Amino acid sequence: MNSLIKSYGKGLTALFVGLTVVWIAALIVLPQISMVDRAFTYEDRGGAAATLSLEIDRAYQEVFQISTSLDDLRAEKEALSSGGSAASQQESVSALDPFATPAPTPSQGVNMLDPFAAPSASGSSNRTAAQIEADEAPLIAKKSELEAKIVTLEAKEKASTDTVGLDTSYSLKNFTEMSSVHLQVFLSTMIYALCVTVMAFALCYPVAYAVATATSKNKIAILMLGLLIPYAINELLRIFAWVMILEKNGVLNAVLDMFGIIDLQVGEGFRFVASNGAVFTVMVYAYVLFMVFPIYNTIDTLDKNQIEAAKDLGASTFRIHWRVVLPHAKPGIAVGAIMTFMLSAGSIAVPEIVGRGLHPDWFSQVIYRRFFEADSWNQGAAYSLTLLLACVVFILFNMAVFRVGIRDIAK
C-alpha cells in the first residue's frame, strides 16, 4: 500500500483500491453468495419437476441415437443411389456394345460405406431404396414425436418452476437428488477435462521448452508470433473454423478425398465432429496459451548451465528433462494444469458448437439447460457449486502432486 501511495499518490491509490473492492464485491462475492443461497434452497414440487427433468434428458438421448441411425441410413441410400447410377450406365454401354465386359458394380460385393472392408460372398445387402426409406419413416416419425415431447415437457417443467416459492426450505436435496444421468455426465466431464489437460501439457511442454531455450531472438519472436496470431481472432470464429475442418463435408474429408482414401461423391466421409475427440482437440487449441505461457515463464528462469552440465555428464535427453527441467517447471505446470482444467470443465461454447447432439453431453451443457431451458435456477446453482467444488478439489490435488504452495504458484 505504501509503495502504491508513493508511486501514484493518495488520490489515485484510494480510487484504485475503491474500484477493486467494488469489483470484488459486485462481480465475485455477491454472485457467489446468491448462488450458494439458491443451491441450498430446496423447492418442494412434489417430485414432479425432478421426474420431468429425467424424462427430458432421456428424450434428448433417444433423439441423439435416432439421429445417428438416420445418418447411417442416409449414407446407405446415397451409396445405393450411386451404385444404381453406375449400373444403369453400364447397361447403356452393354446395349451399344454387347461384347463389352461388364464392370464391377457396388452390387457385386464392394461395400460403398466402407471401401476397405472385404467384399461379402453374396454381394451387397440386397436392400432397395424403398426398403431403406421404409426403415427411415418410423425413425423420422419417432424423432419428430420425441422433439414435440421435449417441447411439451420443458414447458411443463417451466410452468412447475413458475408456481414454486411457497414451500421452500434450506436443504441438501438439490445435491442429493441429482439424477443418475446427471451424475454420470458430471463424472464423465471431470474425466474429459483431465484428458484435455493432459493433451494440452503433452503439446505445450515441448513448445515452451523450445521457446525458453532458443538462443536466437528472431527464432523466439517467430515462435511467440505463431502462438499469438490465432488468438487475435474471436474464440467463436476459431471454434467454427474447426467445425468446418472436421465436418463430414469439411476440409479434412476433402483432403482424404483428394488422396483417394474416400469418395465424397458417393456419400463417403467421416463425421469427425461426432465424438468427444473433436471436442478435446478444439479445447486444446482454444486454451493452449493458458498452458504454454506458465510453463515457458518457469523454464525461462532456469539456469541453462544446469542443462549443459547434465549433457556434459552424459545424461540422456529424458533424464535431463526428468531430473532438471521438470522439477524446476513444476509451478508453471501446476498453474497451466489448473487453468486448463477449470476452463475445460466449465466450457459451454466448444461442446455446444462442435458436433452439437452428436457426442455425449458435458456438465456445463446440463447446467445451461437447468438455468435457461428448465428455468430451475436453484438446481442449476447446486450443479454450478458442485462443479466449482470439484475444481477446487482438483486445485488442491494438483498442488499436492506437484508439491507447490500458493507462493510458488504466485511466482
Tab-separated table of C-alpha atoms in Angstrom:
chain	number	residue	atom	x	y	z
A	1	MET	CA	0.000	0.000	0.000
A	2	ASN	CA	2.794	2.406	0.894
A	3	SER	CA	4.511	1.719	-2.427
A	4	LEU	CA	1.261	2.485	-4.281
A	5	ILE	CA	0.867	5.767	-2.396
A	6	LYS	CA	4.476	6.720	-3.166
A	7	SER	CA	4.024	5.886	-6.857
A	8	TYR	CA	0.542	7.276	-7.559
A	9	GLY	CA	-0.374	9.481	-4.588
A	10	LYS	CA	-3.198	9.113	-2.093
A	11	GLY	CA	-5.977	10.145	-4.501
A	12	LEU	CA	-5.263	7.626	-7.275
A	13	THR	CA	-4.449	4.893	-4.748
A	14	ALA	CA	-7.786	5.429	-2.957
A	15	LEU	CA	-9.612	5.339	-6.311
A	16	PHE	CA	-7.815	2.152	-7.356
A	17	VAL	CA	-8.486	0.394	-4.031
A	18	GLY	CA	-12.145	1.522	-4.051
A	19	LEU	CA	-12.748	0.243	-7.581
A	20	THR	CA	-11.047	-3.047	-6.706
A	21	VAL	CA	-13.271	-3.523	-3.645
A	22	VAL	CA	-16.422	-2.718	-5.668
A	23	TRP	CA	-15.321	-5.104	-8.423
A	24	ILE	CA	-14.656	-7.963	-5.985
A	25	ALA	CA	-17.926	-7.372	-4.122
A	26	ALA	CA	-20.190	-6.886	-7.157
A	27	LEU	CA	-18.742	-9.486	-9.521
A	28	ILE	CA	-17.393	-12.176	-7.185
A	29	VAL	CA	-18.679	-12.092	-3.602
A	30	LEU	CA	-22.356	-11.184	-4.086
A	31	PRO	CA	-22.964	-13.568	-7.047
A	32	GLN	CA	-21.292	-16.393	-5.104
A	33	ILE	CA	-23.421	-15.701	-2.021
A	34	SER	CA	-26.546	-15.718	-4.195
A	35	MET	CA	-25.502	-18.972	-5.861
A	36	VAL	CA	-24.813	-20.676	-2.526
A	37	ASP	CA	-28.155	-19.476	-1.151
A	38	ARG	CA	-30.032	-20.831	-4.161
A	39	ALA	CA	-28.069	-24.086	-4.147
A	40	PHE	CA	-29.144	-24.885	-0.588
A	41	THR	CA	-32.745	-23.678	-1.028
A	42	TYR	CA	-34.899	-26.653	-1.938
A	43	GLU	CA	-38.181	-26.015	-3.736
A	44	ASP	CA	-40.730	-28.665	-2.889
A	45	ARG	CA	-42.551	-29.513	-6.095
A	46	GLY	CA	-43.755	-32.967	-5.103
A	47	GLY	CA	-41.090	-34.644	-7.215
A	48	ALA	CA	-42.849	-33.652	-10.455
A	49	ALA	CA	-40.075	-31.368	-11.699
A	50	ALA	CA	-37.373	-33.949	-10.966
A	51	THR	CA	-39.330	-36.575	-12.922
A	52	LEU	CA	-39.823	-34.164	-15.823
A	53	SER	CA	-36.105	-33.331	-15.825
A	54	LEU	CA	-35.195	-37.014	-16.040
A	55	GLU	CA	-37.703	-37.595	-18.854
A	56	ILE	CA	-36.303	-34.635	-20.793
A	57	ASP	CA	-32.732	-35.927	-20.527
A	58	ARG	CA	-33.780	-39.414	-21.643
A	59	ALA	CA	-35.683	-37.927	-24.593
A	60	TYR	CA	-32.569	-35.983	-25.650
A	61	GLN	CA	-30.534	-39.203	-25.550
A	62	GLU	CA	-33.117	-41.034	-27.683
A	63	VAL	CA	-33.103	-38.199	-30.237
A	64	PHE	CA	-29.306	-38.462	-30.423
A	65	GLN	CA	-29.465	-42.241	-31.034
A	66	ILE	CA	-32.169	-41.886	-33.694
A	67	SER	CA	-30.207	-39.115	-35.455
A	68	THR	CA	-27.181	-41.402	-35.615
A	69	SER	CA	-29.282	-44.228	-37.109
A	70	LEU	CA	-30.808	-41.863	-39.677
A	71	ASP	CA	-27.345	-40.681	-40.724
A	72	ASP	CA	-26.326	-44.299	-41.331
A	73	LEU	CA	-29.466	-44.983	-43.393
A	74	ARG	CA	-28.966	-41.828	-45.474
A	75	ALA	CA	-25.373	-42.831	-46.173
A	76	GLU	CA	-26.557	-46.300	-47.222
A	77	LYS	CA	-29.192	-44.781	-49.517
A	78	GLU	CA	-26.654	-42.409	-51.092
A	79	ALA	CA	-24.303	-45.328	-51.706
A	80	LEU	CA	-27.141	-47.384	-53.211
A	81	SER	CA	-28.199	-44.478	-55.416
A	82	SER	CA	-24.638	-44.012	-56.626
A	83	GLY	CA	-24.339	-47.739	-57.295
A	84	GLY	CA	-27.626	-47.722	-59.212
A	85	SER	CA	-26.424	-44.894	-61.426
A	86	ALA	CA	-23.228	-46.791	-62.206
A	87	ALA	CA	-25.213	-49.935	-63.040
A	88	SER	CA	-27.567	-48.066	-65.386
A	89	GLN	CA	-24.591	-46.518	-67.165
A	90	GLN	CA	-23.066	-49.972	-67.588
A	91	GLU	CA	-26.327	-51.301	-69.032
A	92	SER	CA	-26.342	-48.470	-71.570
A	93	VAL	CA	-22.787	-49.318	-72.596
A	94	SER	CA	-23.657	-53.024	-72.878
A	95	ALA	CA	-26.620	-52.199	-75.106
A	96	LEU	CA	-24.331	-50.350	-77.520
A	97	ASP	CA	-21.552	-52.942	-77.318
A	98	PRO	CA	-22.823	-56.434	-76.471
A	99	PHE	CA	-19.252	-57.782	-76.416
A	100	ALA	CA	-18.113	-55.332	-73.718
A	101	THR	CA	-17.037	-56.824	-70.386
A	102	PRO	CA	-19.321	-55.616	-67.578
A	103	ALA	CA	-17.556	-53.511	-64.989
A	104	PRO	CA	-17.991	-54.451	-61.356
A	105	THR	CA	-20.685	-52.508	-59.554
A	106	PRO	CA	-21.364	-51.995	-55.875
A	107	SER	CA	-23.911	-54.813	-56.023
A	108	GLN	CA	-21.095	-57.224	-56.863
A	109	GLY	CA	-19.594	-57.132	-53.431
A	110	VAL	CA	-17.989	-53.720	-52.942
A	111	ASN	CA	-19.018	-52.120	-49.677
A	112	MET	CA	-19.685	-48.476	-50.554
A	113	LEU	CA	-19.914	-47.468	-46.905
A	114	ASP	CA	-16.517	-48.974	-46.119
A	115	PRO	CA	-14.344	-49.252	-49.261
A	116	PHE	CA	-11.628	-51.057	-47.298
A	117	ALA	CA	-13.915	-53.812	-45.991
A	118	ALA	CA	-13.693	-57.242	-47.590
A	119	PRO	CA	-16.469	-57.882	-50.162
A	120	SER	CA	-19.170	-60.224	-48.936
A	121	ALA	CA	-19.778	-63.500	-50.699
A	122	SER	CA	-23.339	-62.653	-51.565
A	123	GLY	CA	-22.573	-59.149	-52.810
A	124	SER	CA	-24.380	-56.204	-51.238
A	125	SER	CA	-27.039	-56.233	-48.580
A	126	ASN	CA	-29.673	-56.500	-51.387
A	127	ARG	CA	-31.636	-53.686	-49.738
A	128	THR	CA	-33.566	-51.428	-52.072
A	129	ALA	CA	-34.128	-47.701	-51.690
A	130	ALA	CA	-37.753	-48.423	-50.837
A	131	GLN	CA	-36.719	-50.733	-48.005
A	132	ILE	CA	-34.306	-48.128	-46.633
A	133	GLU	CA	-36.997	-45.454	-46.811
A	134	ALA	CA	-39.359	-47.846	-45.042
A	135	ASP	CA	-36.793	-48.116	-42.241
A	136	GLU	CA	-36.357	-44.328	-42.202
A	137	ALA	CA	-40.040	-43.464	-41.937
A	138	PRO	CA	-40.681	-44.778	-38.389
A	139	LEU	CA	-37.398	-43.278	-37.149
A	140	ILE	CA	-38.266	-39.852	-38.565
A	141	ALA	CA	-41.747	-40.085	-37.041
A	142	LYS	CA	-40.289	-41.154	-33.690
A	143	LYS	CA	-37.749	-38.317	-33.761
A	144	SER	CA	-40.489	-35.754	-34.500
A	145	GLU	CA	-42.592	-37.233	-31.725
A	146	LEU	CA	-39.701	-37.011	-29.255
A	147	GLU	CA	-38.871	-33.429	-30.236
A	148	ALA	CA	-42.515	-32.441	-29.722
A	149	LYS	CA	-42.470	-34.308	-26.402
A	150	ILE	CA	-39.338	-32.414	-25.293
A	151	VAL	CA	-41.016	-29.071	-26.052
A	152	THR	CA	-44.093	-30.128	-24.059
A	153	LEU	CA	-42.068	-31.466	-21.123
A	154	GLU	CA	-39.886	-28.369	-20.947
A	155	ALA	CA	-42.999	-26.189	-20.961
A	156	LYS	CA	-44.462	-28.264	-18.118
A	157	GLU	CA	-41.188	-28.066	-16.203
A	158	LYS	CA	-41.053	-24.296	-16.639
A	159	ALA	CA	-44.685	-23.998	-15.536
A	160	SER	CA	-43.967	-26.055	-12.420
A	161	THR	CA	-40.965	-23.837	-11.728
A	162	ASP	CA	-43.047	-20.677	-12.099
A	163	THR	CA	-45.517	-21.869	-9.442
A	164	VAL	CA	-42.972	-22.611	-6.722
A	165	GLY	CA	-41.917	-20.306	-3.954
A	166	LEU	CA	-44.490	-21.049	-1.277
A	167	ASP	CA	-42.876	-24.147	0.160
A	168	THR	CA	-39.103	-23.708	0.262
A	169	SER	CA	-36.562	-24.791	2.825
A	170	TYR	CA	-32.813	-24.978	3.282
A	171	SER	CA	-31.691	-28.483	2.425
A	172	LEU	CA	-29.096	-30.595	0.626
A	173	LYS	CA	-31.754	-32.108	-1.627
A	174	ASN	CA	-30.657	-30.115	-4.695
A	175	PHE	CA	-27.380	-32.060	-4.444
A	176	THR	CA	-28.569	-35.442	-3.184
A	177	GLU	CA	-31.447	-35.694	-5.674
A	178	MET	CA	-29.206	-35.256	-8.708
A	179	SER	CA	-30.405	-37.811	-11.259
A	180	SER	CA	-28.179	-40.744	-12.181
A	181	VAL	CA	-27.930	-39.379	-15.724
A	182	HIS	CA	-26.648	-36.016	-14.488
A	183	LEU	CA	-24.241	-37.677	-12.056
A	184	GLN	CA	-22.812	-39.769	-14.886
A	185	VAL	CA	-22.423	-36.646	-17.052
A	186	PHE	CA	-20.660	-34.859	-14.164
A	187	LEU	CA	-18.152	-37.676	-13.613
A	188	SER	CA	-17.566	-38.000	-17.359
A	189	THR	CA	-16.907	-34.258	-17.636
A	190	MET	CA	-14.236	-34.451	-14.941
A	191	ILE	CA	-12.513	-37.209	-16.927
A	192	TYR	CA	-12.908	-35.250	-20.173
A	193	ALA	CA	-11.389	-32.104	-18.636
A	194	LEU	CA	-8.482	-34.166	-17.286
A	195	CYS	CA	-7.901	-35.616	-20.773
A	196	VAL	CA	-7.843	-32.120	-22.275
A	197	THR	CA	-5.350	-31.016	-19.599
A	198	VAL	CA	-3.007	-33.954	-20.280
A	199	MET	CA	-3.225	-33.422	-24.046
A	200	ALA	CA	-2.506	-29.701	-23.640
A	201	PHE	CA	0.555	-30.435	-21.473
A	202	ALA	CA	1.880	-33.015	-23.966
A	203	LEU	CA	1.575	-30.443	-26.751
A	204	CYS	CA	2.724	-27.335	-24.863
A	205	TYR	CA	5.729	-28.595	-22.900
A	206	PRO	CA	7.972	-29.160	-25.963
A	207	VAL	CA	6.882	-25.788	-27.412
A	208	ALA	CA	7.533	-23.953	-24.135
A	209	TYR	CA	10.939	-25.632	-23.777
A	210	ALA	CA	11.900	-24.783	-27.370
A	211	VAL	CA	10.970	-21.117	-26.909
A	212	ALA	CA	12.637	-20.823	-23.485
A	213	THR	CA	15.924	-22.380	-24.623
A	214	ALA	CA	16.117	-20.706	-28.047
A	215	THR	CA	19.242	-18.596	-28.413
A	216	SER	CA	18.195	-16.574	-31.452
A	217	LYS	CA	15.919	-13.601	-30.734
A	218	ASN	CA	14.421	-13.898	-34.215
A	219	LYS	CA	13.536	-17.539	-33.566
A	220	ILE	CA	11.889	-16.611	-30.260
A	221	ALA	CA	9.921	-13.826	-31.944
A	222	ILE	CA	8.692	-16.146	-34.709
A	223	LEU	CA	7.641	-18.852	-32.236
A	224	MET	CA	5.810	-16.383	-29.999
A	225	LEU	CA	4.148	-14.757	-33.001
A	226	GLY	CA	2.974	-18.169	-34.214
A	227	LEU	CA	1.366	-18.784	-30.826
A	228	LEU	CA	-0.290	-15.393	-30.549
A	229	ILE	CA	-1.596	-14.733	-34.084
A	230	PRO	CA	-4.533	-17.243	-33.910
A	231	TYR	CA	-5.707	-15.557	-30.707
A	232	ALA	CA	-6.219	-12.274	-32.495
A	233	ILE	CA	-9.371	-13.934	-33.893
A	234	ASN	CA	-12.561	-14.209	-31.846
A	235	GLU	CA	-12.869	-17.506	-29.960
A	236	LEU	CA	-16.220	-18.359	-31.573
A	237	LEU	CA	-14.736	-17.879	-35.045
A	238	ARG	CA	-11.868	-20.205	-34.145
A	239	ILE	CA	-14.354	-22.835	-32.957
A	240	PHE	CA	-16.449	-22.528	-36.136
A	241	ALA	CA	-13.264	-22.812	-38.190
A	242	TRP	CA	-12.599	-26.182	-36.563
A	243	VAL	CA	-16.186	-27.254	-37.282
A	244	MET	CA	-15.603	-26.519	-40.990
A	245	ILE	CA	-12.429	-28.609	-40.834
A	246	LEU	CA	-13.944	-31.617	-39.041
A	247	GLU	CA	-17.465	-31.802	-40.522
A	248	LYS	CA	-18.396	-34.553	-42.974
A	249	ASN	CA	-18.106	-32.158	-45.931
A	250	GLY	CA	-15.243	-30.273	-44.337
A	251	VAL	CA	-11.633	-29.604	-45.210
A	252	LEU	CA	-10.202	-32.793	-43.670
A	253	ASN	CA	-12.531	-35.074	-45.631
A	254	ALA	CA	-11.791	-33.049	-48.769
A	255	VAL	CA	-8.080	-33.798	-48.286
A	256	LEU	CA	-8.816	-37.517	-47.790
A	257	ASP	CA	-10.953	-37.430	-50.941
A	258	MET	CA	-8.132	-35.751	-52.873
A	259	PHE	CA	-5.764	-38.607	-51.953
A	260	GLY	CA	-8.372	-41.215	-52.937
A	261	ILE	CA	-8.874	-42.572	-49.432
A	262	ILE	CA	-12.606	-41.783	-49.541
A	263	ASP	CA	-15.049	-40.716	-52.235
A	264	LEU	CA	-17.288	-37.828	-51.233
A	265	GLN	CA	-19.300	-38.182	-54.439
A	266	VAL	CA	-20.805	-41.486	-53.234
A	267	GLY	CA	-21.535	-40.224	-49.749
A	268	GLU	CA	-18.418	-41.476	-48.034
A	269	GLY	CA	-16.713	-39.395	-45.362
A	270	PHE	CA	-16.001	-39.358	-41.660
A	271	ARG	CA	-18.107	-37.284	-39.252
A	272	PHE	CA	-15.177	-36.301	-37.052
A	273	VAL	CA	-17.331	-33.915	-35.011
A	274	ALA	CA	-19.454	-36.829	-33.771
A	275	SER	CA	-17.076	-37.654	-30.931
A	276	ASN	CA	-15.535	-36.154	-27.832
A	277	GLY	CA	-12.151	-36.444	-29.541
A	278	ALA	CA	-13.124	-33.482	-31.716
A	279	VAL	CA	-14.193	-31.527	-28.619
A	280	PHE	CA	-10.851	-32.345	-26.939
A	281	THR	CA	-8.925	-31.152	-29.998
A	282	VAL	CA	-10.777	-27.841	-30.230
A	283	MET	CA	-10.451	-27.234	-26.474
A	284	VAL	CA	-6.704	-27.841	-26.538
A	285	TYR	CA	-6.429	-25.359	-29.406
A	286	ALA	CA	-8.672	-22.840	-27.619
A	287	TYR	CA	-6.805	-22.960	-24.288
A	288	VAL	CA	-3.252	-23.772	-25.386
A	289	LEU	CA	-1.860	-20.390	-24.319
A	290	PHE	CA	-3.044	-20.933	-20.736
A	291	MET	CA	-0.771	-23.977	-20.577
A	292	VAL	CA	2.204	-22.896	-22.650
A	293	PHE	CA	2.944	-19.481	-21.102
A	294	PRO	CA	3.120	-20.559	-17.414
A	295	ILE	CA	5.472	-23.393	-18.388
A	296	TYR	CA	7.542	-21.081	-20.573
A	297	ASN	CA	7.839	-18.492	-17.794
A	298	THR	CA	9.250	-21.026	-15.320
A	299	ILE	CA	11.615	-22.759	-17.768
A	300	ASP	CA	12.883	-19.338	-18.860
A	301	THR	CA	14.148	-18.721	-15.293
A	302	LEU	CA	16.147	-21.959	-15.297
A	303	ASP	CA	19.916	-21.539	-15.390
A	304	LYS	CA	20.787	-23.065	-18.782
A	305	ASN	CA	24.211	-24.010	-17.419
A	306	GLN	CA	22.466	-26.813	-15.479
A	307	ILE	CA	21.286	-28.332	-18.771
A	308	GLU	CA	24.770	-28.034	-20.278
A	309	ALA	CA	26.311	-29.628	-17.168
A	310	ALA	CA	23.874	-32.535	-17.356
A	311	LYS	CA	24.777	-33.069	-21.013
A	312	ASP	CA	28.499	-32.964	-20.206
A	313	LEU	CA	27.975	-35.608	-17.534
A	314	GLY	CA	26.377	-37.895	-20.133
A	315	ALA	CA	22.738	-37.600	-19.102
A	316	SER	CA	20.193	-38.622	-21.718
A	317	THR	CA	17.578	-36.186	-23.011
A	318	PHE	CA	14.845	-37.897	-20.995
A	319	ARG	CA	16.945	-37.779	-17.819
A	320	ILE	CA	17.744	-34.088	-18.324
A	321	HIS	CA	14.062	-33.238	-18.533
A	322	TRP	CA	13.068	-35.593	-15.706
A	323	ARG	CA	15.765	-34.527	-13.238
A	324	VAL	CA	16.495	-30.903	-14.226
A	325	VAL	CA	13.813	-29.182	-16.305
A	326	LEU	CA	10.568	-30.685	-14.997
A	327	PRO	CA	11.356	-30.183	-11.267
A	328	HIS	CA	12.141	-26.536	-11.966
A	329	ALA	CA	8.993	-26.109	-14.109
A	330	LYS	CA	6.605	-27.627	-11.536
A	331	PRO	CA	4.972	-24.309	-10.529
A	332	GLY	CA	4.322	-23.419	-14.179
A	333	ILE	CA	2.949	-26.886	-14.933
A	334	ALA	CA	0.667	-26.647	-11.888
A	335	VAL	CA	-0.673	-23.239	-12.950
A	336	GLY	CA	-1.175	-24.386	-16.549
A	337	ALA	CA	-2.952	-27.570	-15.467
A	338	ILE	CA	-5.247	-25.663	-13.087
A	339	MET	CA	-6.209	-23.048	-15.664
A	340	THR	CA	-6.710	-25.547	-18.489
A	341	PHE	CA	-8.750	-27.946	-16.342
A	342	MET	CA	-11.050	-25.230	-14.997
A	343	LEU	CA	-11.610	-23.667	-18.426
A	344	SER	CA	-12.310	-27.078	-19.989
A	345	ALA	CA	-14.672	-28.252	-17.253
A	346	GLY	CA	-16.670	-25.013	-17.438
A	347	SER	CA	-16.634	-24.524	-21.203
A	348	ILE	CA	-20.035	-24.184	-22.859
A	349	ALA	CA	-19.145	-22.821	-26.322
A	350	VAL	CA	-16.988	-25.730	-27.525
A	351	PRO	CA	-19.276	-28.693	-26.654
A	352	GLU	CA	-22.346	-26.730	-27.804
A	353	ILE	CA	-20.921	-25.784	-31.218
A	354	VAL	CA	-18.691	-28.747	-32.102
A	355	GLY	CA	-20.970	-31.598	-33.171
A	356	ARG	CA	-23.950	-30.473	-31.103
A	357	GLY	CA	-26.064	-33.530	-30.269
A	358	LEU	CA	-23.535	-35.930	-31.813
A	359	HIS	CA	-21.405	-36.560	-28.709
A	360	PRO	CA	-22.159	-37.143	-25.008
A	361	ASP	CA	-23.191	-34.059	-23.038
A	362	TRP	CA	-20.775	-32.096	-20.878
A	363	PHE	CA	-21.867	-30.979	-17.402
A	364	SER	CA	-21.685	-27.335	-18.484
A	365	GLN	CA	-24.460	-28.067	-21.010
A	366	VAL	CA	-26.593	-29.623	-18.278
A	367	ILE	CA	-26.088	-26.515	-16.109
A	368	TYR	CA	-27.019	-24.284	-19.032
A	369	ARG	CA	-30.269	-26.210	-19.560
A	370	ARG	CA	-31.089	-26.044	-15.835
A	371	PHE	CA	-30.815	-22.252	-15.892
A	372	PHE	CA	-32.119	-21.216	-19.309
A	373	GLU	CA	-34.357	-24.029	-20.556
A	374	ALA	CA	-35.815	-25.626	-17.432
A	375	ASP	CA	-35.678	-22.304	-15.543
A	376	SER	CA	-34.658	-24.286	-12.461
A	377	TRP	CA	-32.164	-21.809	-11.028
A	378	ASN	CA	-31.834	-23.482	-7.640
A	379	GLN	CA	-30.853	-26.809	-9.127
A	380	GLY	CA	-28.620	-25.032	-11.647
A	381	ALA	CA	-26.916	-23.215	-8.766
A	382	ALA	CA	-26.399	-26.535	-6.965
A	383	TYR	CA	-24.869	-28.053	-10.093
A	384	SER	CA	-22.643	-24.979	-10.561
A	385	LEU	CA	-21.469	-25.174	-6.960
A	386	THR	CA	-20.740	-28.883	-7.415
A	387	LEU	CA	-18.579	-28.087	-10.442
A	388	LEU	CA	-16.823	-25.300	-8.513
A	389	LEU	CA	-16.064	-27.613	-5.582
A	390	ALA	CA	-14.732	-30.260	-7.978
A	391	CYS	CA	-12.377	-27.671	-9.481
A	392	VAL	CA	-11.212	-26.607	-6.003
A	393	VAL	CA	-10.501	-30.258	-5.153
A	394	PHE	CA	-8.511	-30.563	-8.381
A	395	ILE	CA	-6.504	-27.442	-7.470
A	396	LEU	CA	-5.620	-28.846	-4.031
A	397	PHE	CA	-4.811	-32.253	-5.520
A	398	ASN	CA	-2.652	-30.610	-8.180
A	399	MET	CA	-0.726	-28.613	-5.569
A	400	ALA	CA	-0.154	-31.784	-3.526
A	401	VAL	CA	1.077	-33.779	-6.526
A	402	PHE	CA	3.495	-31.071	-7.692
A	403	ARG	CA	4.370	-30.138	-4.104
A	404	VAL	CA	3.870	-26.444	-4.692
A	405	GLY	CA	2.255	-23.844	-2.474
A	406	ILE	CA	0.359	-20.652	-3.138
A	407	ARG	CA	3.592	-18.633	-3.070
A	408	ASP	CA	5.213	-20.909	-5.657
A	409	ILE	CA	2.178	-20.559	-7.955
A	410	ALA	CA	2.079	-16.785	-7.446
A	411	LYS	CA	5.687	-16.516	-8.626
